[in-house]
Amino acid sequence: MLESIEKIRKEAEEFLASAGGTAEQFRLTYLSKKGILNGLFEDFKKVDPAQKRAVGQQLNVLKNALEEIHASLQKETSSDTGKLPSEDLTLPVVPDSQGSLHPLSIVRRRIVEIFSRMGFNAEDGPEIEYDWYNFSALNFAENHPAREMQDTFFVEKADATRDDLLLRTHTSNVQIRLMDRKKPPVRSIMAGRVYRNEAISARAHCQFHQVEGLYVDKNVSFRDLKDTLLHFSKEMFGKDTQIRLRPSYFPFTEPSAEIDVTCFICGGSGCNICKHSGWVEIAGSGMVDPNVLANCGIDPEEYTGFAFGMGIERITMLKYGINDLRLFFENDQRFLKQFVGI
Ligand code: PHE
């Protein structure tokens, strides 16, 4: 009998060490009415009277040991259930996903900020526009082929009460709305979305973003245009940047010029981005055509002005080496995540 008491004590200790069983399982096996301990007490009755004292003592020792084991099992399970995983300081940190600005927003903000330091205030205008503001007031004659340079999405055809309604093809509509409202001096920067009926590809999209600048006052000259854009280019692309003006044509500016900057990828020595010319085109510009000023009730004899417009996607693609325009509109996390912290 003494041997089996000893064996049971060992088994019970192993039960505790194995950590596999619950307090309840332990109680059922050892301490319940039909459990092992009660069985031993039954057997105890039949023990030889000469041995009763020694066996009785051991039996009590076993009983105490089993009760202790049961108590410690109970303690373990109750403290387990009360524990929240977050209290385990050894667990790895739950990753915190940080949002980021869209690359187009980063570049737009930067452009607007540079011009606002030069005294340009930010203005806004509608994306759904009348033909007058998008074309006619900007000196696009009725059947002028330049209207076809910008494939237009029409919203509603004109009727007796109003003009054609369309999605603006450039931000130049805001120039007209601004000069209608405000007399010179006008010095504003206007960023926004524009639409053209183009097949979507890596290089073209039916929607994109432009930033337009307009400065109208007495004695505004072509030199002011050049200096303003040179300063902007140095701020935006680095202080060694130079600009080059190439003659161009826009119905609303005369003379007109395309603005190139020294390639900020290769510094002008020639690379794939600048097609080995050392220059990249960033904007269209020119002196506001006198007809446009007159269309807005501003006397072209008294005032002159310059305007420029640039594509935000184009600058962003050049700046970050992005080669597919569609990436800007897909909102793929794998693309956007790369701009965290910029
Ligand atoms: N609106 C012209 C375009 O979209 C850009 C431009 C703006 C050119 C202002 C000259 C002056 O192509």
Coordinates of C-alpha atoms and ligand atoms in Angstrom, one line a residue:
M1 CA 0.0 0.0 0.0
L2 CA 2.8 2.4 0.8
E3 CA 4.3 1.8 -2.6
S4 CA 1.1 2.6 -4.4
I5 CA 0.7 5.8 -2.3
E6 CA 4.2 6.8 -3.4
K7 CA 3.4 6.0 -7.1
I8 CA 0.3 8.1 -7.1
R9 CA 2.1 11.0 -5.6
K10 CA 4.6 10.9 -8.4
E11 CA 1.9 10.7 -11.0
A12 CA 0.1 13.6 -9.5
E13 CA 3.3 15.7 -9.6
E14 CA 3.8 14.8 -13.2
F15 CA 0.3 15.9 -14.0
L16 CA 1.2 19.3 -12.6
A17 CA 4.5 19.5 -14.5
S18 CA 3.0 18.4 -17.8
A19 CA 0.8 21.6 -17.9
G20 CA -1.6 19.7 -20.2
G21 CA -4.4 19.1 -17.8
T22 CA -6.9 21.4 -16.1
A23 CA -7.6 21.7 -12.4
E24 CA -11.0 20.1 -13.1
Q25 CA -9.5 17.0 -14.8
F26 CA -7.1 16.7 -11.8
R27 CA -10.0 16.9 -9.3
L28 CA -12.0 14.3 -11.1
T29 CA -9.0 11.9 -11.3
Y30 CA -7.7 12.3 -7.8
L31 CA -10.0 14.1 -5.4
S32 CA -13.6 13.3 -6.5
K33 CA -15.8 10.8 -4.7
K34 CA -14.8 8.1 -7.2
G35 CA -11.3 9.4 -7.5
I36 CA -8.0 7.7 -6.6
L37 CA -7.7 9.2 -3.1
N38 CA -11.1 8.0 -2.0
G39 CA -10.2 4.5 -3.4
L40 CA -7.1 4.5 -1.2
F41 CA -9.1 5.4 1.9
E42 CA -11.4 2.5 1.1
D43 CA -8.4 0.2 0.8
F44 CA -7.0 1.7 4.0
K45 CA -9.9 0.0 6.0
K46 CA -8.4 -3.4 5.0
V47 CA -4.9 -2.5 6.0
D48 CA -3.2 -4.7 8.6
P49 CA -3.7 -3.0 12.0
A50 CA 0.0 -3.1 12.7
Q51 CA 0.6 -1.0 9.6
K52 CA -2.3 1.3 10.0
R53 CA -0.4 4.1 11.7
A54 CA 2.4 4.3 9.1
V55 CA 0.1 4.0 6.1
G56 CA -2.4 6.5 7.6
Q57 CA 0.3 9.0 8.0
Q58 CA 1.5 8.6 4.4
L59 CA -2.1 8.7 3.2
N60 CA -2.6 12.1 4.9
V61 CA 0.7 13.4 3.4
L62 CA -0.6 12.3 0.0
K63 CA -4.0 13.9 0.6
N64 CA -2.3 17.3 1.5
A65 CA 0.0 17.0 -1.5
L66 CA -3.0 16.4 -3.9
E67 CA -4.9 19.3 -2.5
E68 CA -2.0 21.6 -2.9
I69 CA -1.5 20.5 -6.5
H70 CA -5.2 21.1 -7.2
A71 CA -5.0 24.6 -5.6
S72 CA -2.0 25.5 -7.7
L73 CA -3.6 24.2 -10.9
Q74 CA -6.7 26.3 -10.1
K75 CA -4.5 29.4 -9.6
E76 CA -2.8 28.9 -12.9
T77 CA -5.9 28.6 -15.0
S78 CA -7.7 31.5 -13.4
S79 CA -4.7 33.8 -13.9
D80 CA -4.4 32.6 -17.5
T81 CA -8.0 33.5 -18.5
G82 CA -7.6 37.0 -17.0
K83 CA -4.6 37.8 -19.1
L84 CA -4.9 40.0 -22.2
P85 CA -2.4 39.3 -25.0
S86 CA -1.5 43.0 -25.0
E87 CA -0.1 42.6 -21.5
D88 CA 2.6 40.3 -22.8
L89 CA 5.4 42.7 -23.2
T90 CA 7.4 40.1 -25.2
L91 CA 5.0 40.0 -28.1
P92 CA 6.1 41.8 -31.2
V93 CA 4.6 45.3 -31.8
V94 CA 1.4 45.4 -34.0
P95 CA 2.6 47.2 -37.1
D96 CA 1.0 50.7 -37.4
S97 CA 0.2 51.5 -41.0
Q98 CA 1.0 55.1 -41.6
G99 CA -0.8 57.0 -44.4
S100 CA 0.9 59.2 -46.9
L101 CA 0.1 62.1 -49.2
H102 CA -0.5 61.1 -52.8
P103 CA 2.6 61.9 -54.9
L104 CA 0.6 64.3 -57.0
S105 CA -0.5 66.1 -53.8
I106 CA 3.1 66.3 -52.7
V107 CA 4.2 67.9 -55.9
R108 CA 1.2 70.2 -56.2
R109 CA 1.7 71.5 -52.7
R110 CA 5.3 72.2 -53.4
I111 CA 4.6 74.1 -56.6
V112 CA 1.9 76.2 -54.9
E113 CA 4.1 76.8 -51.9
I114 CA 7.0 78.1 -54.1
F115 CA 4.8 80.5 -56.0
S116 CA 3.0 81.7 -52.9
R117 CA 6.4 82.8 -51.5
M118 CA 6.7 84.9 -54.6
G119 CA 3.4 86.6 -53.8
F120 CA 1.0 84.4 -55.9
N121 CA -2.2 83.5 -54.1
A122 CA -4.0 80.2 -54.7
E123 CA -7.3 80.3 -56.6
D124 CA -9.7 77.7 -57.8
G125 CA -12.3 77.2 -60.5
P126 CA -15.0 74.8 -61.8
E127 CA -14.1 71.5 -63.6
I128 CA -17.4 71.6 -65.5
E129 CA -17.2 74.7 -67.6
Y130 CA -18.8 76.7 -70.3
D131 CA -17.1 76.9 -73.7
W132 CA -16.6 80.6 -73.2
Y133 CA -14.3 80.2 -70.3
N134 CA -12.4 77.2 -71.6
F135 CA -12.1 78.3 -75.2
S136 CA -13.8 81.5 -76.6
A137 CA -12.6 84.0 -74.0
L138 CA -9.1 82.5 -74.3
N139 CA -9.1 83.6 -78.0
F140 CA -9.9 80.2 -79.5
A141 CA -11.8 81.3 -82.6
E142 CA -15.0 79.3 -83.4
N143 CA -13.5 76.9 -85.8
H144 CA -9.9 77.3 -84.8
P145 CA -8.0 74.0 -85.1
A146 CA -6.5 74.6 -81.7
R147 CA -9.8 73.4 -80.2
E148 CA -8.9 70.1 -81.6
M149 CA -5.5 70.1 -79.9
Q150 CA -7.4 69.4 -76.7
D151 CA -10.0 66.6 -77.3
T152 CA -12.9 67.7 -75.3
F153 CA -15.5 65.8 -73.3
F154 CA -18.8 67.7 -73.9
V155 CA -21.4 67.5 -71.1
E156 CA -24.3 69.3 -72.8
K157 CA -24.6 71.0 -76.1
A158 CA -25.5 74.7 -76.2
D159 CA -29.2 75.8 -76.3
A160 CA -30.8 79.2 -76.7
T161 CA -30.1 80.1 -73.1
R162 CA -26.5 79.0 -72.8
D163 CA -23.2 77.9 -74.1
D164 CA -21.8 74.4 -74.6
L165 CA -21.0 72.8 -71.2
L166 CA -17.9 70.7 -71.1
L167 CA -15.2 69.2 -68.8
R168 CA -12.4 71.8 -68.8
T169 CA -9.4 70.8 -70.9
H170 CA -7.0 73.0 -69.0
T171 CA -6.8 75.2 -65.9
S172 CA -6.7 78.4 -68.1
N173 CA -10.5 78.8 -67.5
V174 CA -9.6 80.0 -64.0
Q175 CA -7.6 82.9 -65.6
I176 CA -10.7 84.2 -67.2
R177 CA -13.0 83.8 -64.2
L178 CA -10.4 85.5 -62.1
M179 CA -9.9 88.5 -64.4
D180 CA -13.7 88.8 -64.7
R181 CA -13.9 89.1 -61.0
K182 CA -10.8 91.0 -60.0
K183 CA -9.0 93.9 -61.7
P184 CA -5.2 94.1 -61.8
P185 CA -2.9 93.6 -60.1
V186 CA -3.7 89.9 -60.3
R187 CA -1.0 87.4 -59.2
S188 CA -2.4 83.9 -58.7
I189 CA -1.6 80.2 -58.9
M190 CA -4.4 77.8 -59.8
A191 CA -4.1 74.0 -59.5
G192 CA -6.7 71.5 -60.5
R193 CA -7.9 68.5 -62.4
V194 CA -8.5 68.7 -66.2
Y195 CA -10.0 66.3 -68.7
R196 CA -9.2 65.3 -72.3
N197 CA -10.7 62.6 -74.4
E198 CA -7.6 60.5 -74.8
A199 CA -7.2 56.7 -74.9
I200 CA -5.7 55.6 -71.5
S201 CA -2.1 54.4 -71.8
A202 CA 1.2 54.7 -69.9
R203 CA 1.7 58.1 -71.4
A204 CA -1.8 59.6 -71.7
H205 CA -4.9 59.7 -69.5
C206 CA -8.4 61.2 -69.8
Q207 CA -7.8 63.0 -66.5
F208 CA -4.7 64.8 -65.2
H209 CA -3.7 67.8 -63.2
Q210 CA -2.3 71.2 -64.1
V211 CA -1.0 74.3 -62.3
E212 CA -1.7 77.6 -64.0
G213 CA 0.0 80.9 -63.1
L214 CA -1.2 84.4 -64.0
Y215 CA 0.3 87.8 -63.3
V216 CA -1.3 90.9 -64.7
D217 CA -0.3 94.4 -63.8
K218 CA 1.2 97.6 -65.3
N219 CA 4.6 96.9 -67.0
V220 CA 4.7 93.2 -66.6
S221 CA 7.2 92.0 -69.1
F222 CA 8.5 88.8 -70.8
R223 CA 11.6 89.2 -68.6
D224 CA 9.4 88.9 -65.5
L225 CA 8.0 85.7 -66.9
K226 CA 11.5 84.3 -67.5
D227 CA 12.8 85.3 -64.0
T228 CA 9.8 84.0 -62.2
L229 CA 10.1 80.6 -63.9
L230 CA 13.8 80.5 -63.4
H231 CA 13.4 81.1 -59.7
F232 CA 10.7 78.5 -59.5
S233 CA 12.8 75.9 -61.4
K234 CA 15.8 76.5 -59.0
E235 CA 13.5 76.1 -56.0
M236 CA 11.8 73.0 -57.4
F237 CA 14.7 71.1 -59.0
G238 CA 17.8 72.5 -57.4
K239 CA 19.8 75.7 -57.4
D240 CA 22.0 74.8 -60.4
T241 CA 18.9 74.4 -62.7
Q242 CA 18.8 76.5 -65.8
I243 CA 15.8 77.1 -68.1
R244 CA 15.5 77.4 -71.9
L245 CA 12.6 79.0 -73.7
R246 CA 11.5 77.7 -77.1
P247 CA 9.0 79.6 -79.3
S248 CA 5.6 78.0 -79.3
Y249 CA 1.9 78.7 -79.9
F250 CA -1.1 79.1 -77.7
P251 CA -4.2 81.1 -78.8
F252 CA -4.3 83.0 -75.5
T253 CA -0.6 84.1 -75.3
E254 CA 1.5 86.1 -77.6
P255 CA 4.4 85.6 -77.8
S256 CA 4.3 82.0 -76.4
A257 CA 7.1 79.8 -75.2
E258 CA 7.7 76.3 -74.1
I259 CA 9.8 76.1 -70.9
D260 CA 12.5 73.5 -70.6
V261 CA 14.7 72.9 -67.5
T262 CA 18.1 71.2 -67.4
C263 CA 17.4 67.6 -66.8
F264 CA 17.4 67.1 -63.0
I265 CA 18.0 63.4 -63.4
C266 CA 21.4 63.6 -65.2
G267 CA 22.1 67.3 -64.5
G268 CA 22.2 68.0 -68.3
S269 CA 24.8 65.5 -69.4
G270 CA 22.1 63.3 -71.2
C271 CA 20.0 60.3 -70.0
N272 CA 17.0 58.3 -71.0
I273 CA 14.6 60.7 -69.2
C274 CA 15.7 63.7 -71.3
K275 CA 16.2 61.6 -74.4
H276 CA 19.9 62.5 -74.2
S277 CA 19.2 66.2 -74.9
G278 CA 20.0 67.4 -71.4
W279 CA 16.6 69.3 -71.2
V280 CA 13.1 68.4 -70.2
E281 CA 10.0 70.3 -71.0
I282 CA 7.9 71.4 -67.9
A283 CA 5.5 74.2 -69.0
G284 CA 3.8 76.2 -71.6
S285 CA 3.8 80.0 -71.1
G286 CA 3.6 83.4 -72.8
M287 CA 2.4 87.0 -72.5
V288 CA -1.4 87.2 -72.1
D289 CA -2.9 88.0 -75.5
P290 CA -4.4 91.5 -75.6
N291 CA -7.7 90.0 -76.8
V292 CA -7.9 87.9 -73.7
L293 CA -7.4 90.9 -71.4
A294 CA -10.1 92.8 -73.4
N295 CA -12.5 89.8 -73.1
C296 CA -12.2 90.2 -69.4
G297 CA -12.8 94.0 -69.4
I298 CA -9.1 94.8 -68.8
D299 CA -7.5 97.5 -70.9
P300 CA -4.6 96.0 -72.8
E301 CA -3.2 99.4 -73.4
E302 CA -2.8 99.9 -69.7
Y303 CA -2.0 96.4 -68.5
T304 CA 0.1 93.5 -69.6
G305 CA 0.5 90.0 -68.1
F306 CA 2.1 86.6 -68.3
A307 CA 0.7 83.2 -67.9
F308 CA 2.1 79.7 -67.7
G309 CA 0.7 76.2 -67.2
M310 CA 2.4 72.9 -66.3
G311 CA 1.3 69.3 -65.9
I312 CA 1.6 68.0 -62.3
E313 CA 1.8 64.3 -63.5
R314 CA 4.6 65.1 -65.9
I315 CA 6.7 66.8 -63.2
T316 CA 5.9 64.1 -60.6
M317 CA 6.9 61.4 -63.1
L318 CA 10.2 63.1 -63.9
K319 CA 10.9 63.8 -60.2
Y320 CA 10.3 60.3 -59.0
G321 CA 11.2 58.3 -62.1
I322 CA 7.6 57.0 -62.5
N323 CA 7.0 55.5 -66.0
D324 CA 3.3 54.8 -66.1
L325 CA 0.7 57.5 -65.8
R326 CA -2.0 55.0 -64.8
L327 CA -0.3 54.4 -61.4
F328 CA -1.5 57.8 -60.2
F329 CA -5.2 56.8 -60.5
E330 CA -5.1 53.1 -59.4
N331 CA -4.6 53.7 -55.7
D332 CA -2.5 50.6 -55.3
Q333 CA -1.0 50.5 -51.8
R334 CA 2.3 49.1 -53.1
F335 CA 2.7 52.3 -55.1
L336 CA 1.4 54.8 -52.6
K337 CA 3.3 53.4 -49.7
Q338 CA 6.6 54.4 -51.3
F339 CA 5.7 58.0 -50.6
V340 CA 5.4 57.7 -46.8
G341 CA 7.4 60.4 -45.1
I342 CA 8.2 62.4 -48.2
Ligands
PHE1 N1 -3.3 75.8 -71.1 C1 -2.2 75.4 -71.8 C2 -2.3 73.9 -72.0 O1 -3.0 73.2 -71.4 C3 -0.9 75.7 -71.0 C4 -0.6 77.1 -70.9 C5 -1.1 77.9 -69.8 C6 0.1 77.8 -71.8 C7 -0.9 79.2 -69.7 C8 0.4 79.1 -71.8 C9 -0.1 79.8 -70.7 O2 -1.6 73.3 -72.9

